[in-house]
Tab-separated table of C-alpha atoms and ligand atoms in Angstrom:
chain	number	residue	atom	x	y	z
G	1	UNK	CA	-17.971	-8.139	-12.099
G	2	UNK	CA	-14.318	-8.676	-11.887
G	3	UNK	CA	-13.649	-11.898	-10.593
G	4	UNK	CA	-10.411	-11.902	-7.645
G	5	UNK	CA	-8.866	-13.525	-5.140
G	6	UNK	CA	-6.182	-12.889	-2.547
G	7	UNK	CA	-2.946	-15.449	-2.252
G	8	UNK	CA	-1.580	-15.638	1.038
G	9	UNK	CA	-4.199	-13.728	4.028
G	10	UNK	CA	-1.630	-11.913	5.996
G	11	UNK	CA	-1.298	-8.489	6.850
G	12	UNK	CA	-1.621	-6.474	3.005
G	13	UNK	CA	-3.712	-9.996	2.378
G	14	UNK	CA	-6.638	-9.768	4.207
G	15	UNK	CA	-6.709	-6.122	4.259
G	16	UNK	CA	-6.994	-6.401	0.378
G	17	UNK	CA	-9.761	-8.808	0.626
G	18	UNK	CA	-11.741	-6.876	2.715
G	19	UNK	CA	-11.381	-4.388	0.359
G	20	UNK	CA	-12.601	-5.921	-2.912
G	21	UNK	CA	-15.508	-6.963	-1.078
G	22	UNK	CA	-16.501	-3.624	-0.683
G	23	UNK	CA	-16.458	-2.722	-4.141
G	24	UNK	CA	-19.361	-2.935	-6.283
G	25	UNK	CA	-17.431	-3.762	-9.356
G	26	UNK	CA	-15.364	-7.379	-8.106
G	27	UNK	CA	-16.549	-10.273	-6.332
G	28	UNK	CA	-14.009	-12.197	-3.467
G	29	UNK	CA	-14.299	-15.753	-5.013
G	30	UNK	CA	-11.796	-16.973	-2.285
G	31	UNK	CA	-8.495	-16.115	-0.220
G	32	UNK	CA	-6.055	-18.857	-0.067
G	33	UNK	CA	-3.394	-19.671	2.482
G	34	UNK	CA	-0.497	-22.153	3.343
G	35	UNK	CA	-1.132	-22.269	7.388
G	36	UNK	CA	-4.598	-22.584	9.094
G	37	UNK	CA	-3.898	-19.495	11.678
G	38	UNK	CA	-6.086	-17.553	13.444
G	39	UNK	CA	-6.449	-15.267	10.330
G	40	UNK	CA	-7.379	-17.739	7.900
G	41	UNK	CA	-9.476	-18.876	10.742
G	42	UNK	CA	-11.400	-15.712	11.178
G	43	UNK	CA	-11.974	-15.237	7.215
G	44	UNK	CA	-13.567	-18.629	7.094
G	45	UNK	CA	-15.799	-17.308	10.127
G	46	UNK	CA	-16.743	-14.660	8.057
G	47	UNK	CA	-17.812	-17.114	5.068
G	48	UNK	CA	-14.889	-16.106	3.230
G	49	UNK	CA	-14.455	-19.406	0.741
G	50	UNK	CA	-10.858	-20.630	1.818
G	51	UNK	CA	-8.395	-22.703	-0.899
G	52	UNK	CA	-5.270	-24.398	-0.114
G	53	UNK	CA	-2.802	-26.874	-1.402
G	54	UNK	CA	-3.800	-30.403	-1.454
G	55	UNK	CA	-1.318	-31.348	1.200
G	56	UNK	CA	-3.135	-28.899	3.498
G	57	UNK	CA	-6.425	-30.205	3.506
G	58	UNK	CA	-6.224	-32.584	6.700
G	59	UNK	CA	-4.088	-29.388	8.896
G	60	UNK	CA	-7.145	-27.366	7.931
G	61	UNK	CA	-9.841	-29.572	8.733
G	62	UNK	CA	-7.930	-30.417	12.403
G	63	UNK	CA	-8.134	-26.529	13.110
G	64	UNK	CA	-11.674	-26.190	11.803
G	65	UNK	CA	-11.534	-25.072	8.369
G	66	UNK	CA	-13.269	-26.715	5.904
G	67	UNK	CA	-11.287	-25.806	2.322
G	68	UNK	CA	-13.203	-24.760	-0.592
G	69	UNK	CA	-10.371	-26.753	-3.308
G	70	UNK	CA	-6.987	-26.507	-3.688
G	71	UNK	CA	-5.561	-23.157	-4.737
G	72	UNK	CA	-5.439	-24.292	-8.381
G	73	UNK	CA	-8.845	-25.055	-8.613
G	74	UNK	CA	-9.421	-21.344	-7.416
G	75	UNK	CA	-7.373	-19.595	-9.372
G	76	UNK	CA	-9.388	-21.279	-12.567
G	77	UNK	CA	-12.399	-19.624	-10.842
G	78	UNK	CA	-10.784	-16.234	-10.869
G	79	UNK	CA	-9.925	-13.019	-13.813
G	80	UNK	CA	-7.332	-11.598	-11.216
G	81	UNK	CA	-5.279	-12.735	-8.473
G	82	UNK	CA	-3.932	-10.319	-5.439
G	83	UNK	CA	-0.797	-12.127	-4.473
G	84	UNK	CA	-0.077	-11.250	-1.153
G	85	UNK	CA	2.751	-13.884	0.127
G	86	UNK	CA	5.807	-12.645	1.945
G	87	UNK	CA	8.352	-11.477	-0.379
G	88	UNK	CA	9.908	-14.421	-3.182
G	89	UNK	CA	7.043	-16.614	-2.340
G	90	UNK	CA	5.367	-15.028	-5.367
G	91	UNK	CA	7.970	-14.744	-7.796
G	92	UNK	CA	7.759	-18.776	-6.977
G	93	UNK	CA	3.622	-18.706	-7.712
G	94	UNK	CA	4.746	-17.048	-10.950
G	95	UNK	CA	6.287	-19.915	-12.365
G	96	UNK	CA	4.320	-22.405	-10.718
G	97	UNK	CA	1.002	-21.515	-10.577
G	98	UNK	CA	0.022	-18.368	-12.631
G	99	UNK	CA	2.297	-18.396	-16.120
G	100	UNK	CA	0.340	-21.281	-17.414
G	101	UNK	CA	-3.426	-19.929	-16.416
G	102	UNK	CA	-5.264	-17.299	-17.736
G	103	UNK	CA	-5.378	-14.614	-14.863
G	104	UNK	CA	-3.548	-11.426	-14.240
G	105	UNK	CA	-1.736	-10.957	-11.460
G	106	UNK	CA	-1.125	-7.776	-9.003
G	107	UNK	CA	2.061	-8.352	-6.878
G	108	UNK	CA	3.186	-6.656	-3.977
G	109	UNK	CA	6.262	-4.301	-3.063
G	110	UNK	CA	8.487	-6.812	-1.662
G	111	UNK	CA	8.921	-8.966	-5.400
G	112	UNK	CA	11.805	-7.791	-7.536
G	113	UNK	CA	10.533	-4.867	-9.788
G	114	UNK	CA	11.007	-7.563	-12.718
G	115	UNK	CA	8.480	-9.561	-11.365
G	116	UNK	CA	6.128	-7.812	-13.184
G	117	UNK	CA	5.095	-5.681	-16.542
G	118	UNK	CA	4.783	-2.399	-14.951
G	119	UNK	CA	5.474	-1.353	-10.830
G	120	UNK	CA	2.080	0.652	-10.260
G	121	UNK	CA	1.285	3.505	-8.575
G	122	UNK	CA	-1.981	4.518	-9.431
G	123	UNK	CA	-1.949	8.655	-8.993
G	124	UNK	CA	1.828	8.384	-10.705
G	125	UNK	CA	1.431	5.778	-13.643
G	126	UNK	CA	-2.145	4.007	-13.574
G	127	UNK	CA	-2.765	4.110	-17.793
G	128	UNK	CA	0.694	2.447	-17.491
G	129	UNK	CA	-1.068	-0.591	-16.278
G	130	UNK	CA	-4.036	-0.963	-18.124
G	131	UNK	CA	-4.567	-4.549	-19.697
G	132	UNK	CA	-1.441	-5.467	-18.772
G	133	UNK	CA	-0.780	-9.111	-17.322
G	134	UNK	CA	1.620	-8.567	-14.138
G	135	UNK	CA	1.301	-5.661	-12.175
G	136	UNK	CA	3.287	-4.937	-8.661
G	137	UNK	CA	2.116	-2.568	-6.293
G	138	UNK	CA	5.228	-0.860	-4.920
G	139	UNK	CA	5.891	-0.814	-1.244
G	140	UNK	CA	4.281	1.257	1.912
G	141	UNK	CA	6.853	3.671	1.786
G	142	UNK	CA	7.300	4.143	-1.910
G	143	UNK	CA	3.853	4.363	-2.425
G	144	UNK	CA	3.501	7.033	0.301
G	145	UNK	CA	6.879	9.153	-1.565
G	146	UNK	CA	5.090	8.315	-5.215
G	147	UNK	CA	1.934	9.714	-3.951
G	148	UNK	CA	3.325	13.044	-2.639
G	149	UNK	CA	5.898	13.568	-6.116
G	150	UNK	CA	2.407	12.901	-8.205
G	151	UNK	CA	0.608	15.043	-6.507
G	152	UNK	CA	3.332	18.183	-7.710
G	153	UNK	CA	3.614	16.458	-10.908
G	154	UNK	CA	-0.053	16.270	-12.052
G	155	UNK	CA	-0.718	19.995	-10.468
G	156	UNK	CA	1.868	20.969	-13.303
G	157	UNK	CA	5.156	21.690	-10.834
G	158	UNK	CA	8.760	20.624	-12.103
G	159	UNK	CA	10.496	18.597	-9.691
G	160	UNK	CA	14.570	19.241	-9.464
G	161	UNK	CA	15.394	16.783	-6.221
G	162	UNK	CA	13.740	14.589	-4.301
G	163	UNK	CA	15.378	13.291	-0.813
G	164	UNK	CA	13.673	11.395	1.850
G	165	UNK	CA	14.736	10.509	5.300
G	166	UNK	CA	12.846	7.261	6.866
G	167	UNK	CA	12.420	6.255	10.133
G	168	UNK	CA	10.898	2.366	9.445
G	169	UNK	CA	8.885	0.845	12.616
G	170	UNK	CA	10.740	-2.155	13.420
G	171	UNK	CA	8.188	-4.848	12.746
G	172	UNK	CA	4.218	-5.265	12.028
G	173	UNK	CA	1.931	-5.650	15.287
G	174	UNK	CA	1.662	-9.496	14.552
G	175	UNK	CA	5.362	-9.704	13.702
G	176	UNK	CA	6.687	-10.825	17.351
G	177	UNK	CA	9.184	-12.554	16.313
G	178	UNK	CA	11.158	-9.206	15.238
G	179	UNK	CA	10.915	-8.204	19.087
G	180	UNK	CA	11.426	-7.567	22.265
G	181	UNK	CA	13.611	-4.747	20.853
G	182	UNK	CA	15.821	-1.394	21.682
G	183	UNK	CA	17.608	-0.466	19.487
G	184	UNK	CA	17.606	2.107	16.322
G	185	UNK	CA	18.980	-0.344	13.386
G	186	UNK	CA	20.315	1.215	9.849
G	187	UNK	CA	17.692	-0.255	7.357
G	188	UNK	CA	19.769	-0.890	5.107
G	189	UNK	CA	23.304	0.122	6.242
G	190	UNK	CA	23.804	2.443	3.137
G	191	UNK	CA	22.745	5.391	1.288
G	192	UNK	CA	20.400	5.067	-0.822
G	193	UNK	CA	18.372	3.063	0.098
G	194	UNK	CA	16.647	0.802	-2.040
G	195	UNK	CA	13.162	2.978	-1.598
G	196	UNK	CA	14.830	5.464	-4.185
G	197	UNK	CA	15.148	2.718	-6.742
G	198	UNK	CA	11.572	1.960	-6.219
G	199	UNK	CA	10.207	4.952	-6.989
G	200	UNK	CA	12.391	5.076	-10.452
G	201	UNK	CA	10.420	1.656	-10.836
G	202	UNK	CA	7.689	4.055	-11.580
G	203	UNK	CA	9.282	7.648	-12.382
G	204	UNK	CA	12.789	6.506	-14.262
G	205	UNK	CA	13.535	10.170	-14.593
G	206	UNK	CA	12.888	11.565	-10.970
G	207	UNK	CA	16.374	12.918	-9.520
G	208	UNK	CA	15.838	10.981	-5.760
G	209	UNK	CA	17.863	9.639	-2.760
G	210	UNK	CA	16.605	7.714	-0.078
G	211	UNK	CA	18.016	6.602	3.550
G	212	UNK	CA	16.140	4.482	6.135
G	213	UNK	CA	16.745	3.570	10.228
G	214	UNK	CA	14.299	0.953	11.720
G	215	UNK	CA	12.878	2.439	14.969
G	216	UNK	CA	11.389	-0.249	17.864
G	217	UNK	CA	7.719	1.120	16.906
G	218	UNK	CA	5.028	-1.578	15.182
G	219	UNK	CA	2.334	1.351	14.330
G	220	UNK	CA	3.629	3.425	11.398
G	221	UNK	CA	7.127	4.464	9.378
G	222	UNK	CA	7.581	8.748	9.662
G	223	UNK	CA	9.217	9.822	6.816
G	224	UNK	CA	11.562	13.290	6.710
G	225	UNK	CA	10.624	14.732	3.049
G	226	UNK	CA	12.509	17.138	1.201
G	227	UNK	CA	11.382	18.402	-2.148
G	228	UNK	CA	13.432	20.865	-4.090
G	229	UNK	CA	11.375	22.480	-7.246
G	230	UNK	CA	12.921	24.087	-10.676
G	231	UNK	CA	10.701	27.199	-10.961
G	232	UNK	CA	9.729	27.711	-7.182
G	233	UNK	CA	6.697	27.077	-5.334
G	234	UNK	CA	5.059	29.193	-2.200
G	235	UNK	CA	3.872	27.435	1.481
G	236	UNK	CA	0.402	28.074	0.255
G	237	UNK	CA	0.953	26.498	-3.254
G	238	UNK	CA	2.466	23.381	-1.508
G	239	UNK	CA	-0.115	22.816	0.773
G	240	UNK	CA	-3.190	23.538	-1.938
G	241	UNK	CA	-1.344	20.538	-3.949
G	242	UNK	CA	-1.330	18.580	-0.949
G	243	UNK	CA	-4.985	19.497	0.122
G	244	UNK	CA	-6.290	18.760	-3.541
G	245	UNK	CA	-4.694	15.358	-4.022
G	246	UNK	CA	-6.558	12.160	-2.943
G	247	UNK	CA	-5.165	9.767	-0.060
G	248	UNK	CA	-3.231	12.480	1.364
G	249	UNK	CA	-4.212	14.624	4.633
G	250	UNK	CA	-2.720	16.942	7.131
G	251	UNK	CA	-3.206	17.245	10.086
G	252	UNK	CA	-3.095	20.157	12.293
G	253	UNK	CA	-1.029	20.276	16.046
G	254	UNK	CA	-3.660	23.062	17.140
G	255	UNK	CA	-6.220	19.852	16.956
G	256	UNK	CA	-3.448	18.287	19.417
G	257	UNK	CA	-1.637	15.848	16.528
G	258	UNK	CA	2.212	15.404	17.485
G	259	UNK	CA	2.837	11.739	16.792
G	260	UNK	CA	2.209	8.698	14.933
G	261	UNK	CA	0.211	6.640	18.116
G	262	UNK	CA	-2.249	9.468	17.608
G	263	UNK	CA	-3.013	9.116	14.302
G	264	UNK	CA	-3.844	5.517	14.604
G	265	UNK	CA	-5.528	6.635	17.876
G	266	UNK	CA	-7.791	9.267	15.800
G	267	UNK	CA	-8.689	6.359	13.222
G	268	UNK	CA	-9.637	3.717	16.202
G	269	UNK	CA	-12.163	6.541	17.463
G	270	UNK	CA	-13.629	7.842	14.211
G	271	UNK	CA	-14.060	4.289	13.541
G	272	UNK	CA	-11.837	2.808	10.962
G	273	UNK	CA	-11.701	-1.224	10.592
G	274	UNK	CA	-8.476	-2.302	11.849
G	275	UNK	CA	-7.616	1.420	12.857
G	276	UNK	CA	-6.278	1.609	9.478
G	277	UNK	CA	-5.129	4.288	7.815
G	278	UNK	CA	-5.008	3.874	4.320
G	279	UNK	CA	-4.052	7.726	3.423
G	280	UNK	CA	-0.477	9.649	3.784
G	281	UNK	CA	-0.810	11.897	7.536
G	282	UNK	CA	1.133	15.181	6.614
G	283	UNK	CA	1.827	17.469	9.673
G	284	UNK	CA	1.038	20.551	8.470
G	285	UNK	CA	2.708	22.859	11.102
G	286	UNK	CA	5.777	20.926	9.481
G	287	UNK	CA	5.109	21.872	5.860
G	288	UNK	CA	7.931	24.612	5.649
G	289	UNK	CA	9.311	26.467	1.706
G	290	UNK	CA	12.526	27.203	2.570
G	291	UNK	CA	14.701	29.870	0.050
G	292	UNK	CA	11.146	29.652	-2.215
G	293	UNK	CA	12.000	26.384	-3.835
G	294	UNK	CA	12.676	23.471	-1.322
G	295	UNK	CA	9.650	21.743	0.321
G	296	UNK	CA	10.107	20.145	3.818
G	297	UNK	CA	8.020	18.430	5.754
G	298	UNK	CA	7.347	14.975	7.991
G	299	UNK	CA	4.907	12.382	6.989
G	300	UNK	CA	3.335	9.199	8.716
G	301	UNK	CA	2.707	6.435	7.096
G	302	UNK	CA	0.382	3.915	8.286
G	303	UNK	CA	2.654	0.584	6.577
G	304	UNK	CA	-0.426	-2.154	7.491
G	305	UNK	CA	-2.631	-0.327	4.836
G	306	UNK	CA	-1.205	2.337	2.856
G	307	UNK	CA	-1.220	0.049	-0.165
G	308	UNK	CA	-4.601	-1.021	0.173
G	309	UNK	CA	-6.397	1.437	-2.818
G	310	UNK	CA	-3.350	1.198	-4.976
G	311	UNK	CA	-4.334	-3.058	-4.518
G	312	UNK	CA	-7.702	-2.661	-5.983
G	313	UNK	CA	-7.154	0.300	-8.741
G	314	UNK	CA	-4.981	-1.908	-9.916
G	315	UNK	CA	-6.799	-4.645	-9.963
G	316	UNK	CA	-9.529	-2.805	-12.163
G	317	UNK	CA	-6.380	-1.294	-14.699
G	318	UNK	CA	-5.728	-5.149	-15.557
G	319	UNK	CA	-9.407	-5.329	-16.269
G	320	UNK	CA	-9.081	-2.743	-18.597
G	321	UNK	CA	-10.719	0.133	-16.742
G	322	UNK	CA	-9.015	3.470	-18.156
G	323	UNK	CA	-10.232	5.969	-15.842
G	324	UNK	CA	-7.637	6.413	-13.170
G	325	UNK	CA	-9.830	9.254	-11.327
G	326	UNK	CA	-12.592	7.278	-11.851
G	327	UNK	CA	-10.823	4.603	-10.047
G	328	UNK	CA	-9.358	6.104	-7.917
G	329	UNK	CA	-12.664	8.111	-6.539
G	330	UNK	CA	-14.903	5.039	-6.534
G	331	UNK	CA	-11.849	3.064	-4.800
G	332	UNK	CA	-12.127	5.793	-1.935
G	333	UNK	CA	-15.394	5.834	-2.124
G	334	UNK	CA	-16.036	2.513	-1.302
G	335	UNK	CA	-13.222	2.247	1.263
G	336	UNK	CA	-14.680	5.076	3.172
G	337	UNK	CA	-11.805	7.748	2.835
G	338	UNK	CA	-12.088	11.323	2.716
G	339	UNK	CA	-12.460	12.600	-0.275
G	340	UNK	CA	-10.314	16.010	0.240
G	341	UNK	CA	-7.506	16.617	2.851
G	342	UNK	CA	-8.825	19.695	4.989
G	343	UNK	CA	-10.702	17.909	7.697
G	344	UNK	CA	-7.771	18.390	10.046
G	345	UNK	CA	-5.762	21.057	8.220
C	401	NAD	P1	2.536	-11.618	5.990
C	401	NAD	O1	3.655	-12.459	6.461
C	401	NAD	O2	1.780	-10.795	6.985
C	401	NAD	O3	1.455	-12.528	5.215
C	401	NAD	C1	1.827	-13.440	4.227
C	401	NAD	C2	0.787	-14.550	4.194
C	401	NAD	O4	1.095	-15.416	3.090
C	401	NAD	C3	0.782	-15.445	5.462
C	401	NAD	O5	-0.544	-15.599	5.913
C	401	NAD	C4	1.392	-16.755	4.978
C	401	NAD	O6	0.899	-17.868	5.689
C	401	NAD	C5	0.955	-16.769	3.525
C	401	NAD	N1	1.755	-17.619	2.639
C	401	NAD	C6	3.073	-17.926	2.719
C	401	NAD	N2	3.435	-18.711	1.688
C	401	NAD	C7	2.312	-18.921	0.933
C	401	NAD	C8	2.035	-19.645	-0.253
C	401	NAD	N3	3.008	-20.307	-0.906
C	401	NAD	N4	0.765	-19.643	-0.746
C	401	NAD	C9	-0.224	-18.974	-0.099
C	401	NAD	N5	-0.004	-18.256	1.032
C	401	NAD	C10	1.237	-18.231	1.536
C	401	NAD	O7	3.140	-10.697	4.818
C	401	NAD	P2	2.739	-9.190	4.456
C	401	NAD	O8	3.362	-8.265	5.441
C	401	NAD	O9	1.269	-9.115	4.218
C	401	NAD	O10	3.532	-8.983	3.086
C	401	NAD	C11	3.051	-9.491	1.861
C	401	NAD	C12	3.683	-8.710	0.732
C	401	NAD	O11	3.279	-7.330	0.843
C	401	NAD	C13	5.213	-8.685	0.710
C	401	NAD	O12	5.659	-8.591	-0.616
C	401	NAD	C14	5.541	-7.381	1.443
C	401	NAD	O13	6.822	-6.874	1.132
C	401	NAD	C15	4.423	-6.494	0.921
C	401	NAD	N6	4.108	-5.335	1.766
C	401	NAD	C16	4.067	-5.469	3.127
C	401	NAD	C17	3.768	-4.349	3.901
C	401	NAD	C18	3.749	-4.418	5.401
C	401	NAD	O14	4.013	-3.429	6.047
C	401	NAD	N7	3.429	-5.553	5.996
C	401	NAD	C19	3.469	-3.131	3.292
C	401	NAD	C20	3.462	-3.043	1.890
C	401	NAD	C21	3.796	-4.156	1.142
């Protein structure tokens, strides 16, 4: 059993959390957290241990949480750590907490790319990752580009240009601080956009440019993909790629699917925890091959969880696990996804 835990129960935190203890390979030893919030709050009603710095302790006990330790004490307990802070915060634990210990850390999207050994990606670069010390998971929307370029990649297509158009939601649901908004804000004011970067992180050689707006929407980001190929590719090919490649689905407008609210509508009434959905929502009736070489087509991405499986393969490549299918099927498996992308294509 892999031994984790999860710094800093937010958003990608406690989503991550939930997800290792689903898995029949890693035990949660603990989450640990600065401020004793209604998250926190609801993990430790769950009888998720909870770990927090010394200082902490009395804050805690006043809102009804009894800590576990202090975070050092857990992370002595631990093999890996999921840090999960907002962005900087964990560059900070780096120095502080982790550099001296003995555990391997996954970071997320919103560190520096130096942060870390390797920026991870698990259908794009997993073996990359294997045994090493400091991971990062990439970001919601790099992860959802990295998935889609992977999937041509590994299906043996040559990629000439990549370019991506993203429309970012302005702010999580618990985020209300970022709101009340109207307004359509350039995120960031330039071209490209730092997601292009992000995805070199993990492809250095992929020819890509990426622009981003921030929309007054809190459920997904809808991204405007444009793939141009060297030797061609037909509708059909593209969408057999697409169709064959884990954490990716389309979904069809005859079954009624127009916009994001009903994707996240679909996953409240199927069932899904949190509504979340942890896969990339192609709209097929958008998949279009113009000139027989450049691949269009609009994509939602579901920010809150998209990162989720990438989180816990790579919590098993640290380990040392070398299978990335393997992984990546039993990650799937255990976080209830579907296993092929037809069901609404
Ligand atoms: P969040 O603000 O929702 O949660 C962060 C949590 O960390 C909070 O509960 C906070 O109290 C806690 N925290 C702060 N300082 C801490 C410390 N020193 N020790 C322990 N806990 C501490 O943040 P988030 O949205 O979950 O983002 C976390 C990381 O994931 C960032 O790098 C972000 O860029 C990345 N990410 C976010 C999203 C998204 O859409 N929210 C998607 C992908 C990646």
């Amino acid at each position: 059993m892999i031994k984790v835990c999860v710094v800093g129960y937010g958003t990608i935190g406690k989503r991550v959390a939930d997800a290792v203890l689903k898995q029949d390979d890693m035990e949660l030893v603990g989450i640990a957290d600065v401020v004793p919030d209604y998250k926190v709050k609801v993990a430790y009603s769950k009888g998720i241990k909870v770990y927090v710095p010394k200082e902490k302790f009395e804050s805690f006990k006043s809102a009804g949480i009894e800590p576990q330790g202090t975070i050092e004490e857990l992370l002595d307990r631990v093999d890996v750590v999921v840090d999960a802070t907002p962005a900087g915060i964990g560059a900070k634990n780096k120095n502080t907490l982790y550099m001296d210990r003995k555990v391997k850390v996954i970071f997320q999207g919103g560190e520096k790319a130096n942060v870390a050994d390797v920026s991870f990606s698990a259908l794009a670069n997993y073996s990359k990752a294997v045994g090493k010390r400091f991971v990062r998971v990439v970001s919601c929307n790099t992860t959802a580009i990295l998935r889609v370029i992977a999937a041509y990649l590994n299906n043996g297509y040559k990629i000439e240009k990549v370019r991506v158009n993203i429309a970012r939601r302005g702010a999580d649901p618990h985020e209300y601080r970022r709101g009340p908004i109207n307004d359509v804000i350039l995120d960031p004011p330039k071209i490209p956009s730092h997601h292009a970067e992000d995805v070199k992180s993990v492809l250095p050689d992929i020819n890509i440019v990426t622009s981003a707006i921030a929309i007054p929407v809190t459920i997904t980001h809808l991204h405007f993909v444009n793939i141009s190929f060297k030797d061609g590719i037909s509708r059909d090919e593209a969408l057999e790629t697409l169709y064959r490649t884990p954490r990716i689905m389309l979904f069809e407008s005859s079954y009624g699917f127009r916009s994001s609210a009903q994707v996240i509508e679909w996953a409240r009434d199927i069932g899904r925890h949190r509504a979340d959905v942890p896969e990339n929502i192609i709209f097929k009736d958008t998949v279009s091959v113009i000139d027989q070489n450049e691949l269009m087509f609009l994509m939602a991405v579901h920010q809150e969880s998209i990162v989720i499986p990438e989180n816990i393969d790579a919590i098993r490549a640290v380990s040392g696990y070398t299978n990335m299918w393997s992984s990546i099927r039993k990650t799937d498996e255990a976080l209830g996804l579907f296993m092929e992308g037809k069901v609404y294509g």
